[in-house]
Coordinates of C-alpha atoms in Angstrom, one line a residue:
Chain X
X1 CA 0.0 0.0 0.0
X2 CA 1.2 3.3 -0.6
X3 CA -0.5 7.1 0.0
X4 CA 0.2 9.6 -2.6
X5 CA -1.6 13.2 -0.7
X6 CA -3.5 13.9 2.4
X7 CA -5.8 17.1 2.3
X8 CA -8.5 19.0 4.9
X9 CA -11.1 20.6 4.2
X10 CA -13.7 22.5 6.3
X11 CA -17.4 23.4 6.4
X12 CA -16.3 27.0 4.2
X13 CA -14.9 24.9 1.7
X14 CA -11.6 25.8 2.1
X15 CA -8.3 23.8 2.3
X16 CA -7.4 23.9 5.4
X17 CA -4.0 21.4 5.4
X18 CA -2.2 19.1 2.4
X19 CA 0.4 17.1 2.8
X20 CA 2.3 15.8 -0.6
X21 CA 4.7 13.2 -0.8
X22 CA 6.4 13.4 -3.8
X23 CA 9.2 10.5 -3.3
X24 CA 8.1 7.0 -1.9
X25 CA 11.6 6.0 -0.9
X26 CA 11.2 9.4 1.0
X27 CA 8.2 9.4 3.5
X28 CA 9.8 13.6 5.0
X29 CA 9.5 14.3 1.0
X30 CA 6.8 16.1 -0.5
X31 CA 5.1 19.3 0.5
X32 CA 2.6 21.1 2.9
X33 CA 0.1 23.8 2.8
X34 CA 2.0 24.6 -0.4
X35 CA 0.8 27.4 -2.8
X36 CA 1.3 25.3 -5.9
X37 CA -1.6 23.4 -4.7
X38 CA -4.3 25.7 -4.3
X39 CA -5.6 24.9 -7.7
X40 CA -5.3 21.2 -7.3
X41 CA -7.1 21.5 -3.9
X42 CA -9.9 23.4 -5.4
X43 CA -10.4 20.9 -7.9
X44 CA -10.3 18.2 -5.6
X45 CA -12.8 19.5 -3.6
X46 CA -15.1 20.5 -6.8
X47 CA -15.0 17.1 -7.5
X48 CA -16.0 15.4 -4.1
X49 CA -18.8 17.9 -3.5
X50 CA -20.5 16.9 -6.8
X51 CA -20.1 13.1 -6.3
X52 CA -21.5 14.1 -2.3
X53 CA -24.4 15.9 -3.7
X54 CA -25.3 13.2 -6.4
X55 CA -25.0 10.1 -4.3
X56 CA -27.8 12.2 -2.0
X57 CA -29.7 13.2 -4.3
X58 CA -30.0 9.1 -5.5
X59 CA -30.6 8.2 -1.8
X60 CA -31.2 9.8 1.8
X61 CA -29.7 13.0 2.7
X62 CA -27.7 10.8 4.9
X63 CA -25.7 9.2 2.8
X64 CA -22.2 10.1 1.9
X65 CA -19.4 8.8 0.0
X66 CA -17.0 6.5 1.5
X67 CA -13.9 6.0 -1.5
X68 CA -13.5 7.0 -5.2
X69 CA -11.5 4.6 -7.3
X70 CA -9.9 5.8 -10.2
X71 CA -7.9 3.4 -13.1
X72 CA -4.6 4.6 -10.8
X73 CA -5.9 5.6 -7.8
X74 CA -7.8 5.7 -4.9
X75 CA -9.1 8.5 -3.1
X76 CA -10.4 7.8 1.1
X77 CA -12.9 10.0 2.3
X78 CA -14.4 10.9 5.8
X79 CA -17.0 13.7 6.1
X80 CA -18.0 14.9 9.4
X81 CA -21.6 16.2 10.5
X82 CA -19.4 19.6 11.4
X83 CA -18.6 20.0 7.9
X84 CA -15.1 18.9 7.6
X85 CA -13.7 16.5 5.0
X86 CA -10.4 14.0 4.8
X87 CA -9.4 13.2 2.3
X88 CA -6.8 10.6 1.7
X89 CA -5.2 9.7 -2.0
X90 CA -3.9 6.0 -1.9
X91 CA -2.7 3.5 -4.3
X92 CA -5.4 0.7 -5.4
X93 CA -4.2 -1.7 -3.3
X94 CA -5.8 -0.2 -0.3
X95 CA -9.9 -1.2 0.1
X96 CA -11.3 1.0 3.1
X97 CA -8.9 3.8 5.1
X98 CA -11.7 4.8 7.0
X99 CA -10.6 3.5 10.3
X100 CA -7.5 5.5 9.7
X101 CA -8.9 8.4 9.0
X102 CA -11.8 8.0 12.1
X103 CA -8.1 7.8 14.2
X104 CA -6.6 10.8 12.3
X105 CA -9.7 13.0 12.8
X106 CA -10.4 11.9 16.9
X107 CA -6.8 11.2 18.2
X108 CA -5.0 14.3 15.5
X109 CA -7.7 16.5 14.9
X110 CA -9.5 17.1 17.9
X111 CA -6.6 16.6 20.2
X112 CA -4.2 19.2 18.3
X113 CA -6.7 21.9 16.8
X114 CA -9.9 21.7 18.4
X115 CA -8.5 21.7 21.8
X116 CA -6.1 23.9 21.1
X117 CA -8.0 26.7 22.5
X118 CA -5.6 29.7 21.3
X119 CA -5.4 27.9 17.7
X120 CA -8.5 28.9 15.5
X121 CA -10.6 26.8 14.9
X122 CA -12.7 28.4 12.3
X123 CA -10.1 29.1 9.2
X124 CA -12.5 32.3 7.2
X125 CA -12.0 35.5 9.5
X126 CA -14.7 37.0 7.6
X127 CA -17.1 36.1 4.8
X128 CA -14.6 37.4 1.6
X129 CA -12.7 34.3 2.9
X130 CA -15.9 31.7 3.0
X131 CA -16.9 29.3 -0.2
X132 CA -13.9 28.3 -1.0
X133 CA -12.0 31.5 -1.1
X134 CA -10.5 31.4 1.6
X135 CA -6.1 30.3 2.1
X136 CA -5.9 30.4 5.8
X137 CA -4.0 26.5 6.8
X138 CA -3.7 24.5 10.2
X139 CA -0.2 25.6 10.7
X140 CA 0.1 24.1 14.2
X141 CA 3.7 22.2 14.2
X142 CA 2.3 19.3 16.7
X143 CA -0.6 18.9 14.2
X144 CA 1.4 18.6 10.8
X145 CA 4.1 16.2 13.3
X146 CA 1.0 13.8 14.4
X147 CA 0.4 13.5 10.8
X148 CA 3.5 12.8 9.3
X149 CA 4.4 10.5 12.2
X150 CA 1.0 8.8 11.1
X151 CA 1.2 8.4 7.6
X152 CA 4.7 8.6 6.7
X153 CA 5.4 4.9 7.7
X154 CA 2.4 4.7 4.9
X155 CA 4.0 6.2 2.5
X156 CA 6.0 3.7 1.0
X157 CA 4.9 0.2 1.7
Chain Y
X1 CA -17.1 19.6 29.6
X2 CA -15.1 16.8 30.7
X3 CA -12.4 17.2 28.7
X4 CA -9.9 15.0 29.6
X5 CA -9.0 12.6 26.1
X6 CA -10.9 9.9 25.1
X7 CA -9.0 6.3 24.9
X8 CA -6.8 5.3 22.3
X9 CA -8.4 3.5 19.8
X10 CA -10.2 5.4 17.0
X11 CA -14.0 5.7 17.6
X12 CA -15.8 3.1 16.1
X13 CA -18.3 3.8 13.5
X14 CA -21.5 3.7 15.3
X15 CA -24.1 4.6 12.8
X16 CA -25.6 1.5 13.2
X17 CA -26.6 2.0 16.9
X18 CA -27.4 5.9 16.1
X19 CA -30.7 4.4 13.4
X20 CA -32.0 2.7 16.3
X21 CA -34.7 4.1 18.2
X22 CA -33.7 6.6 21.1
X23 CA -34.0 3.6 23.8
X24 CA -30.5 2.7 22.6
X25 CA -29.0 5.9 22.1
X26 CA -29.3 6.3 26.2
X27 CA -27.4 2.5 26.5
X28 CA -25.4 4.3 23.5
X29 CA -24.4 7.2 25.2
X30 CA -24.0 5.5 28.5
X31 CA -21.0 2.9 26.9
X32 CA -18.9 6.1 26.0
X33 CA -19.3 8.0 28.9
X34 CA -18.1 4.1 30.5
X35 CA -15.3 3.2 27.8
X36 CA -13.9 6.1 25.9
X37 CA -14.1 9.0 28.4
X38 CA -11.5 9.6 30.9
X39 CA -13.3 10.6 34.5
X40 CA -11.9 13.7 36.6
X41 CA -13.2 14.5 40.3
X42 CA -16.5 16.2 40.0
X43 CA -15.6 18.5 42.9
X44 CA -12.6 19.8 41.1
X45 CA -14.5 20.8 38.3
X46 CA -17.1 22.5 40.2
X47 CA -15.0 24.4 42.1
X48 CA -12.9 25.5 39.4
X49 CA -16.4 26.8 37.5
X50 CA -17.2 28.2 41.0
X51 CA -13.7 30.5 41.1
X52 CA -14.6 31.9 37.2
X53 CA -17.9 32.7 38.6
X54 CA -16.8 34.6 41.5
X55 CA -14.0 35.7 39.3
X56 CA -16.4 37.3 36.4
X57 CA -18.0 39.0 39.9
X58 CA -15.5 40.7 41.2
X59 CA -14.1 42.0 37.9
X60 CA -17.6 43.4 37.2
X61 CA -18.2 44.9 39.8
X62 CA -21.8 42.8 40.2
X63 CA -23.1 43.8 37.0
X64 CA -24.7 40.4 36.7
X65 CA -26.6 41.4 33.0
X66 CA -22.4 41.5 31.8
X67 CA -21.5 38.6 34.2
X68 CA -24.2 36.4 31.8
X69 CA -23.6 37.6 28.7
X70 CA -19.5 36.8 29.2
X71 CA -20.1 33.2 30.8
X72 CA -22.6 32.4 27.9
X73 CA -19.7 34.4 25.4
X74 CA -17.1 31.6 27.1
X75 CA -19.3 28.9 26.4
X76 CA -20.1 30.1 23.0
X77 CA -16.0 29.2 22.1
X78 CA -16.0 25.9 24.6
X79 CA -19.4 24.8 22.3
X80 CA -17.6 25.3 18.5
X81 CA -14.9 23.1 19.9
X82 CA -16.5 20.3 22.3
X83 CA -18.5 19.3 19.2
X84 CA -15.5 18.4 17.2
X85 CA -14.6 15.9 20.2
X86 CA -18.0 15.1 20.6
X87 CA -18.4 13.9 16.8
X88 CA -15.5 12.1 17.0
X89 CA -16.3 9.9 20.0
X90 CA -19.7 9.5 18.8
X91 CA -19.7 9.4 15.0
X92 CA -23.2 10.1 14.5
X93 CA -25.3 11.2 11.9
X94 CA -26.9 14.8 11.5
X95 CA -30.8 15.1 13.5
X96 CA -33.2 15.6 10.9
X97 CA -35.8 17.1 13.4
X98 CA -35.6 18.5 16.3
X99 CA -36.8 15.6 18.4
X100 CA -33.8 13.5 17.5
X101 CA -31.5 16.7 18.4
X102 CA -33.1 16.8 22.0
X103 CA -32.3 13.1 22.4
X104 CA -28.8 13.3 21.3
X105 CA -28.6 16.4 23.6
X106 CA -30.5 15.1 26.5
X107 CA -29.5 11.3 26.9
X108 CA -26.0 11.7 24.6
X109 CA -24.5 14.7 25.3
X110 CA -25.2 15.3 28.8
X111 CA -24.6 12.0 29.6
X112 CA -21.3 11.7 27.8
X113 CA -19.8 15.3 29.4
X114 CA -21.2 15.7 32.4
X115 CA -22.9 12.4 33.3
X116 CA -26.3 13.7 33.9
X117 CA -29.5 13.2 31.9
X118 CA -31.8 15.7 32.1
X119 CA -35.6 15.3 30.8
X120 CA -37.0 16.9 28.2
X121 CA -40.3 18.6 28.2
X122 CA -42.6 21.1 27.6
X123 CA -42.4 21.2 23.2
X124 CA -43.6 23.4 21.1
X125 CA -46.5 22.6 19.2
X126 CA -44.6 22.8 15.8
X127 CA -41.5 20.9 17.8
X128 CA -38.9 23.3 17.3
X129 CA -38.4 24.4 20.5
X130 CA -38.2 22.1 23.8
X131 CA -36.7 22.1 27.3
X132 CA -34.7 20.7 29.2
X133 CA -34.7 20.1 33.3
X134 CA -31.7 19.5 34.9
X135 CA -32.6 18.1 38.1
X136 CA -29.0 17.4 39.0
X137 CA -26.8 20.1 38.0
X138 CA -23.0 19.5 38.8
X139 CA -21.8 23.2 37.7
X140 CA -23.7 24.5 40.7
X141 CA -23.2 21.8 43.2
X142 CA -21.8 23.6 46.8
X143 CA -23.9 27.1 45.3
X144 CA -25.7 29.2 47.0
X145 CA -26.4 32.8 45.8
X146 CA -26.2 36.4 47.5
X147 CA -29.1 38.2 47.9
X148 CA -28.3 40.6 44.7
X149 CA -27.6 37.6 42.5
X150 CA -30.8 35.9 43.1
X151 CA -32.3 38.2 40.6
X152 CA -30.1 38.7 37.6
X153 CA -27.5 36.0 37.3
X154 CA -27.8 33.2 35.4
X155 CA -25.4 31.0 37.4
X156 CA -24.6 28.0 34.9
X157 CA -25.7 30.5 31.9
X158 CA -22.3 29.0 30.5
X159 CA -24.1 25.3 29.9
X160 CA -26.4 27.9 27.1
X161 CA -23.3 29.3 25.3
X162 CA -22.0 25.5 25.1
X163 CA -25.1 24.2 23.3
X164 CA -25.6 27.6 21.1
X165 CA -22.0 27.4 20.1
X166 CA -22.2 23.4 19.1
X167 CA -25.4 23.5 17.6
X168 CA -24.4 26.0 15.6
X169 CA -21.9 24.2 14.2
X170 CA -23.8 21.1 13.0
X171 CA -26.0 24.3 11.0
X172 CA -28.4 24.5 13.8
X173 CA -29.7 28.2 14.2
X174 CA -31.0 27.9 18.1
X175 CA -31.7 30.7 21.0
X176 CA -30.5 29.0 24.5
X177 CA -31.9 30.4 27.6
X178 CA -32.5 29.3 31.0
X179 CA -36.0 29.8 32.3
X180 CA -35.8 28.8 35.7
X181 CA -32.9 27.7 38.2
X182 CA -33.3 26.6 41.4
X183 CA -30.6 29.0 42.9
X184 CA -33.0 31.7 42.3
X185 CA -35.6 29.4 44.4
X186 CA -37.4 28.0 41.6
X187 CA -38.9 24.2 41.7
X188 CA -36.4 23.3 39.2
X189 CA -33.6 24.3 36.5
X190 CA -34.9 24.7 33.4
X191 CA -32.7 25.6 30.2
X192 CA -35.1 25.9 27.0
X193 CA -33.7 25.7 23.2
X194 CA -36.0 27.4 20.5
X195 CA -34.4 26.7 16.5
X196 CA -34.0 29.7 15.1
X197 CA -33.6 27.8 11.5
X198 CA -31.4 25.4 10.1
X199 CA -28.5 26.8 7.9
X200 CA -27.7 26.2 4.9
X201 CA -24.3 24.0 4.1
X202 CA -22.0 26.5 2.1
X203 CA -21.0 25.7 -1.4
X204 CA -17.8 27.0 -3.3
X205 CA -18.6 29.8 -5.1
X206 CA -19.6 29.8 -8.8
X207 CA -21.7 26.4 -8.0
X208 CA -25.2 28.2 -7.8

């Protein structure tokens, strides 16, 4: 199994963190919160909020998608009721990462952001920064270390 | 507002329990408040709401109107944040009335935070607004109230800004307000939650 990306995404629809690895043999390679991929992020997100809305629109309004296989990857989702999405690219290898990311979300997440009371936790200051406009990111060094120490062992195996 | 962390492993998915009818959402809440959440002394954590009360009443000057507004202002920012650890130990879906929200609230919530379970009552006829009677109240354990703060202060108005601030961020548009407390010599402490309306999930812009 290998993971390619990891990205957040919160109830504004903004990017909130990515994390890029770039070299397998490297799990410290890659980048995060980069500029370069604000454009990737937004498509990303364009793309999961469609699939979201059409898989309700076939079922209940409590439905929501789970992975997305592509012919080279696949992509692990968790959506909270809160509104925040994880999102973790993986090779095909990999059937169901959700466990992982239920762990990354309750024992990452909430430990290093949401009770981190001096840490925001809403990432638009005002509304110019809402919908997806916004490029505020969870810069919080014990946050992005959780992470790597998480998924870098992923990275290349 | 226990907030000490929940247990290692990952919570598990728990959807299935969270369709089944509210009996099992009380067991439900109940096994996390056993398993997954760590316990601190009670006494401790009254006391230490107790010293922010008196605190808030010294540095204004009794002006108990201010003294509410900042406790419910303090709870607001506990609220955004306790739901994110909330959601995660739980994992359950979005209410789709108001009903299923005073049930999570009432025999989840409560129970899961504070270990209490307060009834709910007295609904609206169109069931958007009910309340909630806390019989057992651990914030104001120890408590009893001067003379001048009989009146005007809201003593646990904190416990409002918690649920305003967390139902607010599952898109829940509610007014929080106590009714009645028994420090002020009431028959019992009553905290009632009116929906405002439910908001609307945002979407990036240029998808209207």
């Amino acid at each position: 199994m290998a993971i390619y990306s990891f990205w957040i995404f919160d109830r504004h629809c903004n990017c909130i963190f990515d994390r890029e690895w770039t070299i397998p043999a490297d799990s410290s390679s890659g980048i995060t919160n980069s500029k370069q991929n604000e454009d990737t992020a937004k498509l990303i997100y364009g793309m999961i909020f469609s699939l979201q809305s059409m898989s309700r629109r076939m079922s209940s309004k409590s439905n929501t998608v789970r992975t997305i296989a592509t012919g080279k990857y696949r992509i692990h989702l968790l959506s909270t009721i809160t509104g925040l999405s994880f999102v973790l690219f993986s090779d095909l290898k990999q059937q169901d990462l959700s466990q992982l990311l239920q762990y990354i979300y309750s024992e990452i997440y909430v430990k290093y952001v949401a009770r981190n009371m001096l840490s925001p936790i809403d990432y638009a200051e005002n509304d110019s920064e809402k919908r997806g406009q916004g490029f505020r990111k969870i810069n919080n060094r014990n946050f992005i270390k959780a992470v790597q120490d998480v998924l870098g062992p992923m990275v290349n195996q | 507002m226990n907030t000490a962390s929940s247990s290692s492993n990952a919570a598990q998915s728990s959807a299935s329990t969270a369709s089944n009818p509210s009996k099992s959402l009380k067991t439900f809440g109940e096994n996390i408040w056993k398993t997954k959440t760590a316990k601190v002394n009670a006494e401790l954590f009254t006391l230490t709401y107790g010293s922010i009360v008196s605190q808030l009443t010294n540095d204004y000057q009794r002006d108990y109107a201010k003294i509410n507004n900042q406790l419910y202002a303090m709870g607001i920012s506990i609220g955004t944040r306790l739901i994110e650890d909330f959601v995660a130990r739980t994992a359950l879906p979005r209410c789709e009335n108001m009903v299923q929200t005073s049930e999570v609230i009432s025999k989840v919530a409560f129970v899961v935070f504070l270990n209490i379970n307060p009834q709910v009552t007295n609904w609206s006829n169109n069931k958007d607004a009910f309340s909630l009677i806390l019989d057992e109240n651990p914030l104001s354990d120890f408590v009893e109230l001067p003379i001048d703060a009989m009146k005007d202060l809201w003593y646990s108005n904190i416990l409002c800004g918690v649920l305003k601030g967390a139902l607010e961020m599952v898109q829940l548009d509610c007014k929080v307000w106590f009714v009645s407390d028994i420090l002020r010599g009431d028959p019992h402490t009553e905290l009632r939650v009116k929906l405002n309306r439910v908001l609307k999930d945002e979407i990036p812009a240029g998808e209207d």
